[in-house]
Short mmCIF file of N, CA, C and O in Angstrom, two decimals:
data_model
loop_
_atom_site.label_atom_id
_atom_site.label_comp_id
_atom_site.label_asym_id
_atom_site.label_seq_id
_atom_site.Cartn_x
_atom_site.Cartn_y
_atom_site.Cartn_z
N ASP A 1 18.41 -31.64 62.25
CA ASP A 1 17.63 -31.34 63.43
C ASP A 1 16.16 -31.63 63.13
O ASP A 1 15.69 -31.31 62.05
N PRO A 2 15.44 -32.20 64.10
CA PRO A 2 14.02 -32.46 63.85
C PRO A 2 13.24 -31.17 63.73
O PRO A 2 13.60 -30.15 64.29
N GLU A 3 12.13 -31.23 62.98
CA GLU A 3 11.26 -30.07 62.84
C GLU A 3 10.61 -29.78 64.19
O GLU A 3 10.20 -30.70 64.89
N PRO A 4 10.51 -28.50 64.58
CA PRO A 4 9.86 -28.20 65.84
C PRO A 4 8.37 -28.53 65.77
O PRO A 4 7.75 -28.42 64.72
N THR A 5 7.83 -28.97 66.91
CA THR A 5 6.40 -29.25 66.95
C THR A 5 5.66 -27.93 67.03
O THR A 5 6.23 -26.89 67.34
N SER A 6 4.37 -27.98 66.79
CA SER A 6 3.56 -26.77 66.80
C SER A 6 3.70 -26.04 68.13
O SER A 6 3.59 -26.63 69.19
N GLY A 7 3.96 -24.75 68.06
CA GLY A 7 4.12 -23.95 69.27
C GLY A 7 5.51 -23.96 69.85
O GLY A 7 5.84 -23.16 70.71
N ALA A 8 6.37 -24.87 69.39
CA ALA A 8 7.74 -24.93 69.92
C ALA A 8 8.61 -23.93 69.18
O ALA A 8 8.38 -23.62 68.02
N ARG A 9 9.61 -23.41 69.85
CA ARG A 9 10.57 -22.53 69.18
C ARG A 9 11.93 -22.73 69.82
O ARG A 9 12.03 -23.10 70.98
N SER A 10 12.96 -22.51 69.03
CA SER A 10 14.30 -22.68 69.58
C SER A 10 14.63 -21.48 70.46
O SER A 10 14.20 -20.37 70.21
N VAL A 11 15.40 -21.73 71.49
CA VAL A 11 15.75 -20.69 72.44
C VAL A 11 17.26 -20.68 72.61
O VAL A 11 17.87 -21.72 72.82
N THR A 12 17.84 -19.52 72.50
CA THR A 12 19.27 -19.38 72.75
C THR A 12 19.45 -19.11 74.23
O THR A 12 18.82 -18.21 74.78
N PRO A 13 20.31 -19.91 74.91
CA PRO A 13 20.50 -19.68 76.34
C PRO A 13 21.02 -18.26 76.59
O PRO A 13 21.80 -17.73 75.81
N LYS A 14 20.55 -17.65 77.67
CA LYS A 14 21.02 -16.31 78.01
C LYS A 14 22.50 -16.36 78.36
O LYS A 14 23.00 -17.36 78.85
N ASN A 15 23.19 -15.28 78.09
CA ASN A 15 24.61 -15.13 78.39
C ASN A 15 25.50 -16.07 77.59
O ASN A 15 26.62 -16.32 77.96
N VAL A 16 24.99 -16.63 76.51
CA VAL A 16 25.82 -17.45 75.63
C VAL A 16 25.89 -16.74 74.28
O VAL A 16 24.87 -16.44 73.68
N LYS A 17 27.09 -16.47 73.84
CA LYS A 17 27.28 -15.77 72.58
C LYS A 17 28.01 -16.70 71.63
O LYS A 17 29.07 -17.22 71.95
N THR A 18 27.43 -16.90 70.46
CA THR A 18 28.07 -17.74 69.46
C THR A 18 29.03 -16.87 68.65
O THR A 18 28.67 -15.79 68.21
N THR A 19 30.26 -17.36 68.50
CA THR A 19 31.25 -16.66 67.71
C THR A 19 31.05 -17.00 66.25
O THR A 19 30.99 -18.17 65.88
N PHE A 20 30.90 -15.98 65.42
CA PHE A 20 30.83 -16.23 63.99
C PHE A 20 32.24 -16.40 63.47
O PHE A 20 33.16 -15.70 63.90
N LEU A 21 32.42 -17.33 62.58
CA LEU A 21 33.75 -17.69 62.13
C LEU A 21 34.16 -16.93 60.87
O LEU A 21 34.99 -17.40 60.11
N ASP A 22 33.56 -15.74 60.66
CA ASP A 22 33.94 -14.93 59.51
C ASP A 22 35.44 -14.69 59.51
O ASP A 22 36.02 -14.35 60.54
N GLY A 23 36.04 -14.84 58.37
CA GLY A 23 37.47 -14.59 58.25
C GLY A 23 38.33 -15.76 58.66
O GLY A 23 39.55 -15.70 58.53
N ALA A 24 37.73 -16.84 59.14
CA ALA A 24 38.51 -18.03 59.49
C ALA A 24 39.05 -18.66 58.22
O ALA A 24 38.42 -18.58 57.15
N ILE A 25 40.21 -19.27 58.31
CA ILE A 25 40.83 -19.94 57.17
C ILE A 25 40.73 -21.44 57.39
O ILE A 25 41.20 -21.95 58.40
N CYS A 26 40.09 -22.13 56.46
CA CYS A 26 39.90 -23.57 56.59
C CYS A 26 40.68 -24.29 55.49
O CYS A 26 40.61 -23.90 54.32
N THR A 27 41.40 -25.32 55.88
CA THR A 27 42.18 -26.11 54.94
C THR A 27 41.98 -27.59 55.25
O THR A 27 41.50 -27.94 56.33
N ALA A 28 42.32 -28.44 54.31
CA ALA A 28 42.20 -29.88 54.51
C ALA A 28 43.22 -30.60 53.65
O ALA A 28 43.67 -30.06 52.63
N SER A 29 43.58 -31.80 54.07
CA SER A 29 44.53 -32.59 53.28
C SER A 29 43.88 -33.12 52.01
O SER A 29 44.58 -33.54 51.10
N GLN A 30 42.56 -33.11 51.95
CA GLN A 30 41.82 -33.49 50.75
C GLN A 30 40.92 -32.33 50.35
O GLN A 30 40.23 -31.75 51.19
N LEU A 31 40.89 -32.00 49.08
CA LEU A 31 39.97 -30.98 48.59
C LEU A 31 38.53 -31.41 48.83
O LEU A 31 38.26 -32.58 49.08
N GLY A 32 37.62 -30.47 48.70
CA GLY A 32 36.21 -30.80 48.79
C GLY A 32 35.75 -31.54 47.54
O GLY A 32 36.39 -31.45 46.49
N ALA A 33 34.64 -32.25 47.66
CA ALA A 33 34.12 -33.05 46.54
C ALA A 33 33.81 -32.18 45.32
O ALA A 33 33.89 -32.64 44.19
N ASP A 34 33.45 -30.92 45.53
CA ASP A 34 33.21 -29.97 44.45
C ASP A 34 33.24 -28.57 45.05
O ASP A 34 33.47 -28.42 46.25
N LYS A 35 32.97 -27.54 44.24
CA LYS A 35 33.04 -26.16 44.73
C LYS A 35 32.06 -25.89 45.86
O LYS A 35 32.28 -25.01 46.66
N GLY A 36 30.99 -26.65 45.93
CA GLY A 36 30.01 -26.47 46.99
C GLY A 36 30.35 -27.17 48.30
O GLY A 36 29.62 -27.08 49.26
N HIS A 37 31.47 -27.89 48.32
CA HIS A 37 31.84 -28.67 49.51
C HIS A 37 33.29 -28.44 49.93
O HIS A 37 33.94 -29.34 50.44
N GLY A 38 33.80 -27.23 49.74
CA GLY A 38 35.18 -26.92 50.12
C GLY A 38 35.37 -26.94 51.63
O GLY A 38 34.40 -26.95 52.39
N PRO A 39 36.62 -26.93 52.09
CA PRO A 39 36.91 -26.99 53.53
C PRO A 39 36.22 -25.92 54.35
O PRO A 39 35.84 -26.15 55.50
N GLU A 40 36.01 -24.74 53.76
CA GLU A 40 35.38 -23.63 54.49
C GLU A 40 33.91 -23.88 54.81
O GLU A 40 33.34 -23.24 55.68
N ARG A 41 33.28 -24.83 54.13
CA ARG A 41 31.85 -25.07 54.31
C ARG A 41 31.51 -25.58 55.71
O ARG A 41 30.38 -25.41 56.17
N ALA A 42 32.44 -26.20 56.40
CA ALA A 42 32.16 -26.70 57.75
C ALA A 42 32.09 -25.56 58.76
O ALA A 42 31.54 -25.73 59.84
N ALA A 43 32.63 -24.40 58.42
CA ALA A 43 32.70 -23.29 59.38
C ALA A 43 31.98 -22.04 58.88
O ALA A 43 32.25 -20.95 59.36
N ASP A 44 31.04 -22.21 57.95
CA ASP A 44 30.40 -21.02 57.38
C ASP A 44 29.09 -20.63 58.07
O ASP A 44 28.41 -19.71 57.65
N SER A 45 28.74 -21.33 59.15
CA SER A 45 27.54 -21.03 59.95
C SER A 45 26.23 -21.19 59.18
O SER A 45 25.21 -20.66 59.59
N LEU A 46 26.25 -21.91 58.08
CA LEU A 46 25.03 -22.17 57.31
C LEU A 46 24.63 -23.63 57.48
O LEU A 46 25.44 -24.53 57.27
N GLU A 47 23.40 -23.87 57.88
CA GLU A 47 22.95 -25.23 58.16
C GLU A 47 22.95 -26.13 56.94
O GLU A 47 23.10 -27.34 57.06
N ALA A 48 22.76 -25.58 55.77
CA ALA A 48 22.60 -26.40 54.57
C ALA A 48 23.91 -26.81 53.91
O ALA A 48 23.88 -27.53 52.92
N THR A 49 25.04 -26.35 54.42
CA THR A 49 26.31 -26.64 53.74
C THR A 49 27.23 -27.47 54.62
O THR A 49 27.11 -27.48 55.84
N SER A 50 28.14 -28.17 53.98
CA SER A 50 29.11 -28.97 54.71
C SER A 50 30.34 -29.23 53.85
O SER A 50 30.29 -29.13 52.63
N TYR A 51 31.43 -29.55 54.53
CA TYR A 51 32.63 -30.01 53.84
C TYR A 51 32.48 -31.50 53.60
O TYR A 51 32.15 -32.25 54.52
N VAL A 52 32.70 -31.92 52.37
CA VAL A 52 32.68 -33.34 52.02
C VAL A 52 33.97 -33.60 51.25
O VAL A 52 34.21 -33.00 50.20
N SER A 53 34.82 -34.47 51.78
CA SER A 53 36.12 -34.71 51.14
C SER A 53 35.94 -35.36 49.78
O SER A 53 35.04 -36.17 49.57
N ALA A 54 36.82 -34.99 48.85
CA ALA A 54 36.76 -35.51 47.49
C ALA A 54 37.07 -37.00 47.45
O ALA A 54 36.56 -37.73 46.61
N GLY A 55 37.91 -37.44 48.37
CA GLY A 55 38.29 -38.85 48.41
C GLY A 55 38.21 -39.38 49.82
O GLY A 55 37.76 -38.69 50.74
N LEU A 56 38.63 -40.61 49.98
CA LEU A 56 38.61 -41.24 51.29
C LEU A 56 39.72 -40.68 52.16
O LEU A 56 40.83 -40.43 51.69
N MET A 57 39.41 -40.48 53.42
CA MET A 57 40.40 -39.97 54.37
C MET A 57 40.75 -41.07 55.36
O MET A 57 39.88 -41.83 55.79
N ALA A 58 42.01 -41.14 55.70
CA ALA A 58 42.52 -42.18 56.60
C ALA A 58 43.39 -41.53 57.66
O ALA A 58 43.53 -40.30 57.70
N ARG A 59 43.97 -42.31 58.53
CA ARG A 59 44.89 -41.78 59.53
C ARG A 59 45.97 -40.98 58.82
O ARG A 59 46.47 -41.37 57.78
N GLY A 60 46.28 -39.83 59.38
CA GLY A 60 47.27 -38.95 58.77
C GLY A 60 46.63 -37.81 57.99
O GLY A 60 47.27 -36.79 57.73
N ASP A 61 45.37 -37.97 57.58
CA ASP A 61 44.66 -36.88 56.92
C ASP A 61 44.10 -35.93 57.98
O ASP A 61 44.03 -36.28 59.16
N TRP A 62 43.66 -34.74 57.56
CA TRP A 62 43.21 -33.73 58.53
C TRP A 62 42.33 -32.68 57.86
O TRP A 62 42.34 -32.52 56.64
N TRP A 63 41.57 -31.98 58.69
CA TRP A 63 40.84 -30.77 58.35
C TRP A 63 41.19 -29.77 59.43
O TRP A 63 41.27 -30.13 60.61
N MET A 64 41.42 -28.49 59.07
CA MET A 64 41.86 -27.51 60.06
C MET A 64 41.21 -26.15 59.83
O MET A 64 40.95 -25.77 58.71
N VAL A 65 40.97 -25.45 60.94
CA VAL A 65 40.49 -24.07 60.89
C VAL A 65 41.48 -23.21 61.67
O VAL A 65 41.93 -23.59 62.75
N GLU A 66 41.83 -22.08 61.07
CA GLU A 66 42.60 -21.05 61.77
C GLU A 66 41.63 -19.90 62.01
O GLU A 66 41.14 -19.28 61.08
N PHE A 67 41.33 -19.65 63.29
CA PHE A 67 40.40 -18.59 63.64
C PHE A 67 41.04 -17.23 63.40
O PHE A 67 42.25 -17.05 63.55
N ARG A 68 40.22 -16.25 63.03
CA ARG A 68 40.70 -14.89 62.77
C ARG A 68 41.32 -14.29 64.03
O ARG A 68 42.30 -13.58 63.98
N LYS A 69 40.70 -14.59 65.18
CA LYS A 69 41.24 -14.13 66.46
C LYS A 69 41.13 -15.29 67.44
O LYS A 69 40.31 -16.19 67.24
N PRO A 70 41.91 -15.30 68.51
CA PRO A 70 41.86 -16.41 69.46
C PRO A 70 40.46 -16.58 70.05
O PRO A 70 39.73 -15.60 70.25
N VAL A 71 40.07 -17.84 70.30
CA VAL A 71 38.76 -18.15 70.85
C VAL A 71 38.89 -19.00 72.11
O VAL A 71 39.89 -19.69 72.31
N THR A 72 37.86 -18.92 72.95
CA THR A 72 37.71 -19.78 74.12
C THR A 72 36.22 -20.12 74.21
O THR A 72 35.40 -19.52 73.52
N GLY A 73 35.88 -21.05 75.07
CA GLY A 73 34.47 -21.38 75.30
C GLY A 73 34.15 -22.83 75.00
O GLY A 73 35.04 -23.68 74.98
N ARG A 74 32.88 -23.10 74.77
CA ARG A 74 32.45 -24.45 74.43
C ARG A 74 32.51 -24.59 72.92
O ARG A 74 31.90 -23.81 72.19
N ILE A 75 33.25 -25.59 72.46
CA ILE A 75 33.41 -25.83 71.03
C ILE A 75 32.76 -27.15 70.68
O ILE A 75 33.02 -28.17 71.33
N THR A 76 31.91 -27.12 69.66
CA THR A 76 31.23 -28.32 69.19
C THR A 76 31.51 -28.48 67.71
O THR A 76 31.35 -27.53 66.94
N VAL A 77 31.94 -29.67 67.32
CA VAL A 77 32.17 -29.98 65.91
C VAL A 77 31.27 -31.16 65.57
O VAL A 77 31.30 -32.19 66.26
N ARG A 78 30.46 -31.00 64.53
CA ARG A 78 29.51 -32.04 64.12
C ARG A 78 29.93 -32.62 62.77
O ARG A 78 30.14 -31.87 61.83
N SER A 79 29.99 -33.93 62.73
CA SER A 79 30.30 -34.60 61.46
C SER A 79 29.03 -35.22 60.90
O SER A 79 28.03 -35.37 61.60
N GLY A 80 29.06 -35.57 59.63
CA GLY A 80 27.93 -36.17 58.98
C GLY A 80 26.98 -35.13 58.43
O GLY A 80 27.22 -33.93 58.51
N THR A 81 25.90 -35.61 57.87
CA THR A 81 24.88 -34.73 57.31
C THR A 81 23.77 -34.53 58.34
O THR A 81 23.71 -35.24 59.35
N ARG A 82 22.89 -33.59 58.09
CA ARG A 82 21.81 -33.30 59.04
C ARG A 82 20.91 -34.49 59.30
O ARG A 82 20.31 -34.60 60.36
N ASP A 83 20.82 -35.42 58.34
CA ASP A 83 19.97 -36.60 58.55
C ASP A 83 20.71 -37.72 59.28
O ASP A 83 20.19 -38.82 59.43
N GLY A 84 21.96 -37.46 59.72
CA GLY A 84 22.70 -38.44 60.51
C GLY A 84 23.58 -39.38 59.71
O GLY A 84 24.26 -40.22 60.28
N LYS A 85 23.60 -39.23 58.40
CA LYS A 85 24.44 -40.11 57.57
C LYS A 85 25.85 -39.55 57.47
O LYS A 85 26.06 -38.35 57.57
N GLY A 86 26.80 -40.43 57.24
CA GLY A 86 28.18 -40.00 57.00
C GLY A 86 28.93 -39.52 58.22
O GLY A 86 29.91 -38.80 58.10
N ARG A 87 28.49 -39.92 59.41
CA ARG A 87 29.20 -39.51 60.63
C ARG A 87 30.59 -40.13 60.67
O ARG A 87 30.79 -41.25 60.22
N LEU A 88 31.51 -39.40 61.24
CA LEU A 88 32.88 -39.88 61.41
C LEU A 88 32.86 -41.08 62.36
O LEU A 88 32.32 -40.99 63.46
N SER A 89 33.42 -42.20 61.93
CA SER A 89 33.39 -43.40 62.76
C SER A 89 34.38 -43.32 63.92
O SER A 89 34.14 -43.87 64.98
N ALA A 90 35.49 -42.62 63.71
CA ALA A 90 36.48 -42.44 64.78
C ALA A 90 37.37 -41.27 64.40
O ALA A 90 37.72 -41.09 63.24
N GLY A 91 37.72 -40.46 65.39
CA GLY A 91 38.59 -39.33 65.14
C GLY A 91 38.76 -38.50 66.40
O GLY A 91 38.06 -38.70 67.39
N ARG A 92 39.69 -37.58 66.33
CA ARG A 92 39.96 -36.72 67.48
C ARG A 92 40.15 -35.28 67.02
O ARG A 92 40.37 -35.01 65.84
N ILE A 93 40.08 -34.37 67.99
CA ILE A 93 40.33 -32.95 67.75
C ILE A 93 41.54 -32.54 68.56
O ILE A 93 41.66 -32.90 69.74
N GLU A 94 42.40 -31.77 67.93
CA GLU A 94 43.54 -31.16 68.61
C GLU A 94 43.44 -29.65 68.42
O GLU A 94 42.94 -29.18 67.40
N THR A 95 43.93 -28.91 69.42
CA THR A 95 43.90 -27.45 69.37
C THR A 95 45.29 -26.90 69.63
O THR A 95 46.14 -27.57 70.24
N SER A 96 45.51 -25.65 69.19
CA SER A 96 46.81 -25.03 69.36
C SER A 96 46.66 -23.51 69.41
O SER A 96 45.82 -22.94 68.72
N ALA A 97 47.50 -22.90 70.21
CA ALA A 97 47.54 -21.43 70.27
C ALA A 97 48.42 -20.87 69.16
O ALA A 97 48.18 -19.78 68.65
N ASP A 98 49.45 -21.63 68.75
CA ASP A 98 50.43 -21.11 67.81
C ASP A 98 50.58 -21.91 66.51
O ASP A 98 51.34 -21.53 65.63
N GLY A 99 49.92 -23.05 66.39
CA GLY A 99 50.04 -23.88 65.19
C GLY A 99 51.26 -24.78 65.20
O GLY A 99 51.51 -25.50 64.24
N ARG A 100 52.03 -24.76 66.28
CA ARG A 100 53.23 -25.61 66.38
C ARG A 100 53.07 -26.71 67.43
O ARG A 100 53.40 -27.85 67.17
N SER A 101 52.60 -26.35 68.62
CA SER A 101 52.38 -27.37 69.65
C SER A 101 50.87 -27.59 69.78
O SER A 101 50.09 -26.64 69.81
N TRP A 102 50.50 -28.86 69.83
CA TRP A 102 49.09 -29.25 69.78
C TRP A 102 48.69 -30.01 71.03
O TRP A 102 49.48 -30.77 71.59
N ASN A 103 47.44 -29.81 71.46
CA ASN A 103 46.87 -30.51 72.60
C ASN A 103 45.64 -31.28 72.16
O ASN A 103 44.79 -30.74 71.44
N ARG A 104 45.54 -32.52 72.62
CA ARG A 104 44.35 -33.31 72.32
C ARG A 104 43.19 -32.75 73.14
O ARG A 104 43.29 -32.60 74.34
N SER A 105 42.10 -32.42 72.47
CA SER A 105 40.97 -31.78 73.14
C SER A 105 39.75 -32.66 73.28
O SER A 105 38.91 -32.41 74.13
N GLY A 106 39.60 -33.65 72.43
CA GLY A 106 38.44 -34.53 72.53
C GLY A 106 38.37 -35.53 71.41
O GLY A 106 39.11 -35.43 70.41
N ASN A 107 37.48 -36.50 71.59
CA ASN A 107 37.23 -37.54 70.59
C ASN A 107 35.81 -37.43 70.08
O ASN A 107 34.91 -37.00 70.80
N PHE A 108 35.61 -37.84 68.85
CA PHE A 108 34.27 -37.87 68.28
C PHE A 108 33.49 -39.05 68.84
O PHE A 108 34.03 -40.15 69.00
N SER A 109 32.23 -38.83 69.13
CA SER A 109 31.33 -39.88 69.56
C SER A 109 30.86 -40.64 68.33
O SER A 109 30.36 -40.04 67.38
N ARG A 110 30.99 -41.94 68.37
CA ARG A 110 30.52 -42.77 67.26
C ARG A 110 28.99 -42.70 67.16
O ARG A 110 28.43 -42.71 66.07
N ALA A 111 28.32 -42.55 68.30
CA ALA A 111 26.85 -42.52 68.32
C ALA A 111 26.28 -41.23 67.74
O ALA A 111 25.28 -41.25 67.03
N THR A 112 26.91 -40.08 68.05
CA THR A 112 26.35 -38.80 67.63
C THR A 112 27.13 -38.15 66.49
O THR A 112 26.62 -37.21 65.86
N GLY A 113 28.37 -38.56 66.27
CA GLY A 113 29.20 -37.93 65.25
C GLY A 113 29.70 -36.56 65.66
O GLY A 113 30.15 -35.78 64.84
N GLU A 114 29.65 -36.26 66.97
CA GLU A 114 30.07 -34.95 67.49
C GLU A 114 31.26 -35.07 68.41
O GLU A 114 31.48 -36.10 69.03
N CYS A 115 31.95 -33.95 68.52
CA CYS A 115 32.96 -33.78 69.56
C CYS A 115 32.68 -32.42 70.19
O CYS A 115 32.59 -31.41 69.49
N CYS A 116 32.50 -32.40 71.50
CA CYS A 116 32.19 -31.17 72.21
C CYS A 116 33.12 -31.08 73.42
O CYS A 116 33.30 -32.06 74.15
N PHE A 117 33.72 -29.90 73.62
CA PHE A 117 34.65 -29.74 74.75
C PHE A 117 34.70 -28.28 75.17
O PHE A 117 34.39 -27.39 74.39
N GLY A 118 35.11 -28.06 76.40
CA GLY A 118 35.32 -26.70 76.90
C GLY A 118 36.76 -26.30 76.69
O GLY A 118 37.67 -27.07 76.98
N GLN A 119 36.96 -25.10 76.18
CA GLN A 119 38.31 -24.59 75.90
C GLN A 119 38.53 -23.34 76.73
O GLN A 119 37.99 -22.29 76.42
N ARG A 120 39.33 -23.45 77.79
CA ARG A 120 39.58 -22.30 78.68
C ARG A 120 40.71 -21.41 78.19
O ARG A 120 40.62 -20.20 78.27
N ALA A 121 41.77 -22.02 77.69
CA ALA A 121 42.89 -21.24 77.16
C ALA A 121 42.59 -20.81 75.73
O ALA A 121 41.94 -21.54 74.98
N GLU A 122 43.04 -19.64 75.34
CA GLU A 122 42.81 -19.15 73.98
C GLU A 122 43.52 -20.03 72.96
O GLU A 122 44.67 -20.43 73.18
N ILE A 123 42.82 -20.31 71.87
CA ILE A 123 43.41 -21.05 70.75
C ILE A 123 43.19 -20.29 69.45
O ILE A 123 42.25 -19.52 69.33
N ARG A 124 44.05 -20.53 68.49
CA ARG A 124 43.88 -19.96 67.14
C ARG A 124 43.63 -21.05 66.11
O ARG A 124 43.16 -20.78 65.01
N PHE A 125 43.98 -22.30 66.46
CA PHE A 125 43.91 -23.40 65.50
C PHE A 125 43.15 -24.58 66.09
O PHE A 125 43.29 -24.89 67.27
N LEU A 126 42.36 -25.25 65.24
CA LEU A 126 41.66 -26.47 65.61
C LEU A 126 41.79 -27.41 64.42
O LEU A 126 41.55 -27.00 63.28
N ARG A 127 42.20 -28.65 64.68
CA ARG A 127 42.27 -29.60 63.57
C ARG A 127 41.59 -30.91 63.95
O ARG A 127 41.58 -31.32 65.10
N ILE A 128 40.99 -31.50 62.94
CA ILE A 128 40.31 -32.78 63.07
C ILE A 128 41.17 -33.83 62.40
O ILE A 128 41.59 -33.66 61.25
N LEU A 129 41.43 -34.89 63.14
CA LEU A 129 42.23 -36.00 62.64
C LEU A 129 41.36 -37.26 62.60
O LEU A 129 41.11 -37.87 63.64
N PRO A 130 40.88 -37.64 61.42
CA PRO A 130 40.08 -38.86 61.32
C PRO A 130 40.94 -40.08 61.67
O PRO A 130 42.12 -40.13 61.32
N GLU A 131 40.34 -41.05 62.33
CA GLU A 131 41.05 -42.28 62.69
C GLU A 131 40.18 -43.50 62.39
O GLU A 131 40.01 -44.37 63.25
N PRO A 132 39.61 -43.59 61.18
CA PRO A 132 38.74 -44.72 60.88
C PRO A 132 39.53 -46.01 60.72
O PRO A 132 40.72 -45.98 60.38
N SER A 133 38.88 -47.15 60.96
CA SER A 133 39.55 -48.44 60.76
C SER A 133 39.79 -48.68 59.27
O SER A 133 40.78 -49.28 58.88
N LYS A 134 38.88 -48.18 58.42
CA LYS A 134 39.04 -48.22 56.97
C LYS A 134 38.84 -46.79 56.48
O LYS A 134 37.99 -46.08 57.01
N PRO A 135 39.59 -46.33 55.47
CA PRO A 135 39.41 -44.97 54.96
C PRO A 135 37.94 -44.69 54.60
O PRO A 135 37.23 -45.58 54.13
N GLU A 136 37.50 -43.45 54.88
CA GLU A 136 36.13 -43.05 54.61
C GLU A 136 36.07 -41.59 54.20
O GLU A 136 37.00 -40.83 54.47
N VAL A 137 34.99 -41.21 53.55
CA VAL A 137 34.76 -39.81 53.19
C VAL A 137 34.50 -39.05 54.49
O VAL A 137 33.77 -39.51 55.35
N LEU A 138 35.12 -37.88 54.63
CA LEU A 138 34.90 -37.05 55.81
C LEU A 138 33.87 -35.99 55.46
O LEU A 138 34.04 -35.24 54.50
N THR A 139 32.80 -35.94 56.25
CA THR A 139 31.77 -34.92 56.10
C THR A 139 31.68 -34.16 57.40
O THR A 139 31.43 -34.74 58.45
N LEU A 140 31.91 -32.84 57.34
CA LEU A 140 31.80 -31.97 58.52
C LEU A 140 30.73 -30.94 58.24
O LEU A 140 30.82 -30.20 57.26
N CYS A 141 29.71 -30.89 59.09
CA CYS A 141 28.61 -29.97 58.82
C CYS A 141 28.64 -28.71 59.65
O CYS A 141 28.05 -27.71 59.27
N GLU A 142 29.34 -28.71 60.80
CA GLU A 142 29.26 -27.52 61.62
C GLU A 142 30.38 -27.45 62.65
O GLU A 142 30.76 -28.45 63.24
N VAL A 143 30.87 -26.23 62.84
CA VAL A 143 31.79 -25.92 63.93
C VAL A 143 31.16 -24.75 64.66
O VAL A 143 30.87 -23.71 64.06
N VAL A 144 30.92 -24.91 65.96
CA VAL A 144 30.28 -23.88 66.75
C VAL A 144 31.17 -23.53 67.93
O VAL A 144 31.64 -24.42 68.64
N VAL A 145 31.41 -22.24 68.13
CA VAL A 145 32.16 -21.76 69.30
C VAL A 145 31.22 -20.88 70.10
O VAL A 145 30.75 -19.86 69.61
N GLU A 146 30.93 -21.30 71.32
CA GLU A 146 30.06 -20.53 72.21
C GLU A 146 30.91 -19.91 73.31
O GLU A 146 31.56 -20.64 74.06
N GLU A 147 30.92 -18.60 73.35
CA GLU A 147 31.67 -17.90 74.39
C GLU A 147 30.87 -17.98 75.68
O GLU A 147 29.69 -17.62 75.70
N LEU A 148 31.49 -18.45 76.75
CA LEU A 148 30.78 -18.60 78.02
C LEU A 148 31.17 -17.50 78.98
O LEU A 148 32.19 -16.93 78.91
#
């Protein structure tokens, strides 16, 4: 995120509550590059941390979060690092209430490295399925759930 200009400050919209993902269980088909980049780093609500896959991820690989309790609202998943490098070139998000049947919820934007969608029905699971033309390292910096 760019540094705020003098006198500027970030503002949280009224009536929007961000769900903290404490207790969420994060897994991936590839381990993190090291202890500082495990799967849980994408959902730890810390700006300075991210999940970085140990190896290249291709079609069939995945990253998943199981929420402690069902969630609804606006969900945003950001790939890449804060400086815009390492964004997912192609991929989709699927969600599930039970972990057995999955619904396609959105695609990542190649320009922004984000996927943002509204989730009206309660879900417990969210998974990211990279779909790059050539295998690439997956970097996920943030998962945000805003209750509307």
